[in-house]
Structures are given as C-alpha cells and as structure tokens.
PDB file of C-alpha atoms in Angstrom:
ATOM      1  CA  ARG A1187       9.266   6.954  23.332  1.00 89.00           C
ATOM      2  CA  ILE A1188      10.746  10.178  21.858  1.00 93.00           C
ATOM      3  CA  ARG A1189       8.205  11.886  19.771  1.00 95.00           C
ATOM      4  CA  TYR A1190       9.733  15.525  19.379  1.00 97.00           C
ATOM      5  CA  LEU A1191      13.248  16.845  19.169  1.00 98.00           C
ATOM      6  CA  ILE A1192      13.590  20.561  19.824  1.00 98.00           C
ATOM      7  CA  ILE A1193      16.794  22.192  18.620  1.00 98.00           C
ATOM      8  CA  GLU A1194      17.460  25.555  20.182  1.00 98.00           C
ATOM      9  CA  MET A1195      19.427  27.690  17.602  1.00 98.00           C
ATOM     10  CA  THR A1196      20.216  30.998  19.549  1.00 97.00           C
ATOM     11  CA  ALA A1197      23.940  30.447  19.321  1.00 97.00           C
ATOM     12  CA  VAL A1198      23.852  29.562  15.628  1.00 97.00           C
ATOM     13  CA  ILE A1199      24.679  32.620  13.752  1.00 96.00           C
ATOM     14  CA  SER A1200      25.157  31.150  10.137  1.00 97.00           C
ATOM     15  CA  VAL A1201      24.773  27.687   8.445  1.00 97.00           C
ATOM     16  CA  ASP A1202      26.633  26.492   5.406  1.00 97.00           C
ATOM     17  CA  SER A1203      25.405  24.001   2.604  1.00 96.00           C
ATOM     18  CA  ALA A1204      26.936  21.074   4.474  1.00 98.00           C
ATOM     19  CA  ALA A1205      25.046  22.079   7.683  1.00 98.00           C
ATOM     20  CA  VAL A1206      21.822  22.432   5.734  1.00 98.00           C
ATOM     21  CA  HIS A1207      22.419  19.076   4.152  1.00 98.00           C
ATOM     22  CA  CYS A1208      22.796  17.415   7.673  1.00 98.00           C
ATOM     23  CA  LEU A1209      19.593  19.094   8.793  1.00 98.00           C
ATOM     24  CA  PHE A1210      17.646  17.709   5.788  1.00 98.00           C
ATOM     25  CA  ARG A1211      19.076  14.241   6.599  1.00 98.00           C
ATOM     26  CA  LEU A1212      18.412  14.413  10.304  1.00 98.00           C
ATOM     27  CA  HIS A1213      14.764  15.576   9.601  1.00 98.00           C
ATOM     28  CA  ARG A1214      14.081  12.715   7.065  1.00 98.00           C
ATOM     29  CA  GLU A1215      15.558  10.208   9.477  1.00 98.00           C
ATOM     30  CA  LEU A1216      13.599  11.410  12.372  1.00 98.00           C
ATOM     31  CA  ARG A1217      10.544  11.581  10.407  1.00 97.00           C
ATOM     32  CA  GLU A1218      11.014   7.750   9.177  1.00 97.00           C
ATOM     33  CA  ARG A1219      11.034   7.080  13.179  1.00 97.00           C
ATOM     34  CA  GLY A1220       7.981   9.142  13.912  1.00 95.00           C
ATOM     35  CA  VAL A1221       9.891  11.902  15.562  1.00 97.00           C
ATOM     36  CA  VAL A1222       8.977  15.520  14.831  1.00 97.00           C
ATOM     37  CA  LEU A1223      11.891  17.915  14.438  1.00 98.00           C
ATOM     38  CA  VAL A1224      11.157  21.405  15.989  1.00 98.00           C
ATOM     39  CA  PHE A1225      13.427  24.565  16.085  1.00 98.00           C
ATOM     40  CA  ALA A1226      13.403  27.371  18.606  1.00 98.00           C
ATOM     41  CA  THR A1227      14.951  30.870  18.328  1.00 98.00           C
ATOM     42  CA  VAL A1228      16.262  30.580  14.828  1.00 98.00           C
ATOM     43  CA  GLY A1229      18.033  33.828  13.853  1.00 97.00           C
ATOM     44  CA  ASN A1230      17.228  35.807  10.739  1.00 97.00           C
ATOM     45  CA  ARG A1231      20.346  35.017   8.873  1.00 97.00           C
ATOM     46  CA  VAL A1232      19.913  30.991   9.494  1.00 98.00           C
ATOM     47  CA  ASP A1233      16.340  31.374   8.719  1.00 98.00           C
ATOM     48  CA  ARG A1234      16.926  33.013   5.497  1.00 97.00           C
ATOM     49  CA  THR A1235      19.465  30.381   4.362  1.00 98.00           C
ATOM     50  CA  LEU A1236      17.147  27.435   5.536  1.00 98.00           C
ATOM     51  CA  ARG A1237      14.296  29.047   3.509  1.00 98.00           C
ATOM     52  CA  ARG A1238      16.305  29.564   0.447  1.00 97.00           C
ATOM     53  CA  ALA A1239      17.346  25.826   0.650  1.00 98.00           C
ATOM     54  CA  GLY A1240      13.668  24.709   0.854  1.00 98.00           C
ATOM     55  CA  PHE A1241      14.199  23.347   4.338  1.00 98.00           C
ATOM     56  CA  VAL A1242      11.446  25.165   6.076  1.00 98.00           C
ATOM     57  CA  ASP A1243       9.049  24.144   3.362  1.00 97.00           C
ATOM     58  CA  GLU A1244      10.087  20.651   3.862  1.00 97.00           C
ATOM     59  CA  VAL A1245       9.829  20.531   7.728  1.00 97.00           C
ATOM     60  CA  GLY A1246       6.856  23.064   7.816  1.00 97.00           C
ATOM     61  CA  GLN A1247       6.544  26.525   9.149  1.00 97.00           C
ATOM     62  CA  ARG A1248       4.588  25.003  12.147  1.00 97.00           C
ATOM     63  CA  CYS A1249       7.818  23.503  13.412  1.00 98.00           C
ATOM     64  CA  PHE A1250       9.692  26.907  13.815  1.00 98.00           C
ATOM     65  CA  HIS A1251       9.061  28.791  17.038  1.00 98.00           C
ATOM     66  CA  PRO A1252      10.422  32.028  18.380  1.00 98.00           C
ATOM     67  CA  THR A1253      11.099  30.687  21.939  1.00 98.00           C
ATOM     68  CA  VAL A1254      11.770  27.300  23.384  1.00 98.00           C
ATOM     69  CA  LEU A1255       8.468  27.731  25.503  1.00 98.00           C
ATOM     70  CA  THR A1256       6.429  28.270  22.326  1.00 98.00           C
ATOM     71  CA  ALA A1257       8.226  25.121  20.818  1.00 98.00           C
ATOM     72  CA  VAL A1258       7.442  22.978  23.931  1.00 98.00           C
ATOM     73  CA  ASN A1259       3.824  24.145  23.911  1.00 97.00           C
ATOM     74  CA  PHE A1260       3.459  23.378  20.336  1.00 97.00           C
ATOM     75  CA  CYS A1261       4.879  19.798  21.017  1.00 97.00           C
ATOM     76  CA  LEU A1262       2.461  19.190  23.978  1.00 96.00           C
ATOM     77  CA  GLU A1263      -0.516  20.476  21.770  1.00 96.00           C
ATOM     78  CA  ASP A1264       0.588  18.488  18.773  1.00 95.00           C
ATOM     79  CA  SER A1265       1.016  15.433  20.935  1.00 94.00           C
ATOM     80  CA  ARG A1266      -2.522  15.622  22.490  1.00 93.00           C
ATOM     81  CA  ARG A1267      -3.884  16.144  18.748  1.00 92.00           C
ATOM     82  CA  ARG A1268      -2.058  13.105  17.577  1.00 86.00           C
ATOM     83  CA  ASP A1269      -3.178  11.026  20.634  1.00 85.00           C
ATOM     84  CA  ASN A1270      -6.848  12.060  20.049  1.00 87.00           C
ATOM     85  CA  GLU A1271      -6.601  11.072  16.391  1.00 82.00           C
ATOM     86  CA  LEU A1272      -5.199   7.737  17.199  1.00 77.00           C
ATOM     87  CA  LEU A1273      -7.802   7.196  19.725  1.00 78.00           C
ATOM     88  CA  SER A1274     -10.485   7.953  17.212  1.00 78.00           C
ATOM     89  CA  GLN A1275      -8.991   5.665  14.828  1.00 77.00           C
ATOM     90  CA  VAL A1276      -8.956   2.782  17.321  1.00 77.00           C
ATOM     91  CA  GLU A1277     -12.485   3.348  18.229  1.00 77.00           C
ATOM     92  CA  MET A1278     -13.750   3.568  14.655  1.00 78.00           C
ATOM     93  CA  HIS A1279     -11.868   0.354  13.779  1.00 75.00           C
ATOM     94  CA  ALA A1280     -13.364  -1.247  16.990  1.00 75.00           C
ATOM     95  CA  GLN A1281     -16.756  -0.359  15.860  1.00 77.00           C
ATOM     96  CA  GLN A1282     -16.263  -1.574  12.269  1.00 77.00           C
ATOM     97  CA  THR A1283     -14.900  -4.858  13.359  1.00 75.00           C
ATOM     98  CA  ARG A1284     -17.262  -5.427  16.289  1.00 68.00           C
ATOM     99  CA  THR A1285     -19.757  -8.426  15.563  1.00 60.00           C
ATOM    100  CA  PRO A1286     -23.063  -8.776  16.902  1.00 59.00           C
ATOM    101  CA  PRO A1287     -23.633 -11.544  19.437  1.00 60.00           C
ATOM    102  CA  PRO A1288     -24.960 -14.738  17.690  1.00 64.00           C
ATOM    103  CA  CYS A1289     -28.700 -15.059  17.571  1.00 62.00           C
ATOM    104  CA  THR A1290     -29.583 -18.128  19.597  1.00 61.00           C
ATOM    105  CA  PRO A1291     -33.013 -18.867  20.798  1.00 61.00           C
ATOM    106  CA  PRO A1292     -33.426 -19.200  24.632  1.00 60.00           C
ATOM    107  CA  ALA A1293     -32.831 -22.460  26.170  1.00 64.00           C
ATOM    108  CA  ASP A1294     -36.376 -22.838  27.618  1.00 64.00           C
ATOM    109  CA  GLY A1295     -37.842 -22.798  24.101  1.00 60.00           C
ATOM    110  CA  THR A1296     -39.895 -19.524  24.520  1.00 60.00           C
ATOM    111  CA  GLY A1297     -38.214 -17.803  21.720  1.00 55.00           C
ATOM    112  CA  ASP A1298     -39.148 -20.396  18.988  1.00 53.00           C
ATOM    113  CA  MET A1299     -41.019 -19.359  15.858  1.00 53.00           C
ATOM    114  CA  GLY A1300     -44.177 -20.892  16.942  1.00 53.00           C
ATOM    115  CA  ASP A1301     -44.746 -18.209  19.451  1.00 52.00           C
ATOM    116  CA  ILE A1302     -45.197 -15.531  16.670  1.00 53.00           C
ATOM    117  CA  GLY A1303     -48.752 -16.535  15.873  1.00 54.00           C
ATOM    118  CA  ASP A1304     -49.868 -16.224  19.382  1.00 52.00           C
ATOM    119  CA  MET A1305     -49.171 -12.385  19.597  1.00 50.00           C
TER     120      MET A1305
END
C-alpha cells in the first residue's frame, strides 16, 4: 500500500492559481486515502506562491524538504512512528478487551469453599 508520495520540484520554476488548486485537490484526495504528500527541492518562487495560497499551512511545513534524501528519510521515520502508534493502540485495545479466564473449581473438589475453614 502506498503511504507517501514525494514530488520532486527542482524543474518547477513557478506555479499559477490553477496549479495551486490542483495541488490542494491532490493533497485532500491523498489524505482521504491515508497517503501523505511530501515535497522536495521546492524553489523560492514556488515556495512563496504556495505559502501565500495557504498550501504550506494546510499540508504542513514538515512535508517540505530541501532534498529528496531528507524527504525519503522523513517518510521512513514517519512511517515507523505511525506503525508504533498503531501497534500501541492495538496492544491497548487488546488489554482492555481481554477477559480473565472463568473461575471454575478444580475437578477433584479441592477448591470448594469448605476448605477455607481448614486453613
């Protein structure tokens, strides 16, 4: 399953309002599917346009990286963090729903209430 999509932006020197609109739509559609949109090597001009449009605020600064390597490392670390959170939730749910074994006296009768007075 795809969890991250990295867009490398070195060749993009400018974006217009239609491109920004498409990026907003892409981000929202991917988010609905549980996919994180990540950007690498966004130039200054494009960065200013995306910030003015509120796109960086919506996606989150954590999803913008200076290189593809830092973007990939972010995805790997974030994936580990998400997996650990999910595992913790599963373990906590299992502990909450675990029922103790039923209390049944031993078949030989040694556990009946009459033995309490003999202690």
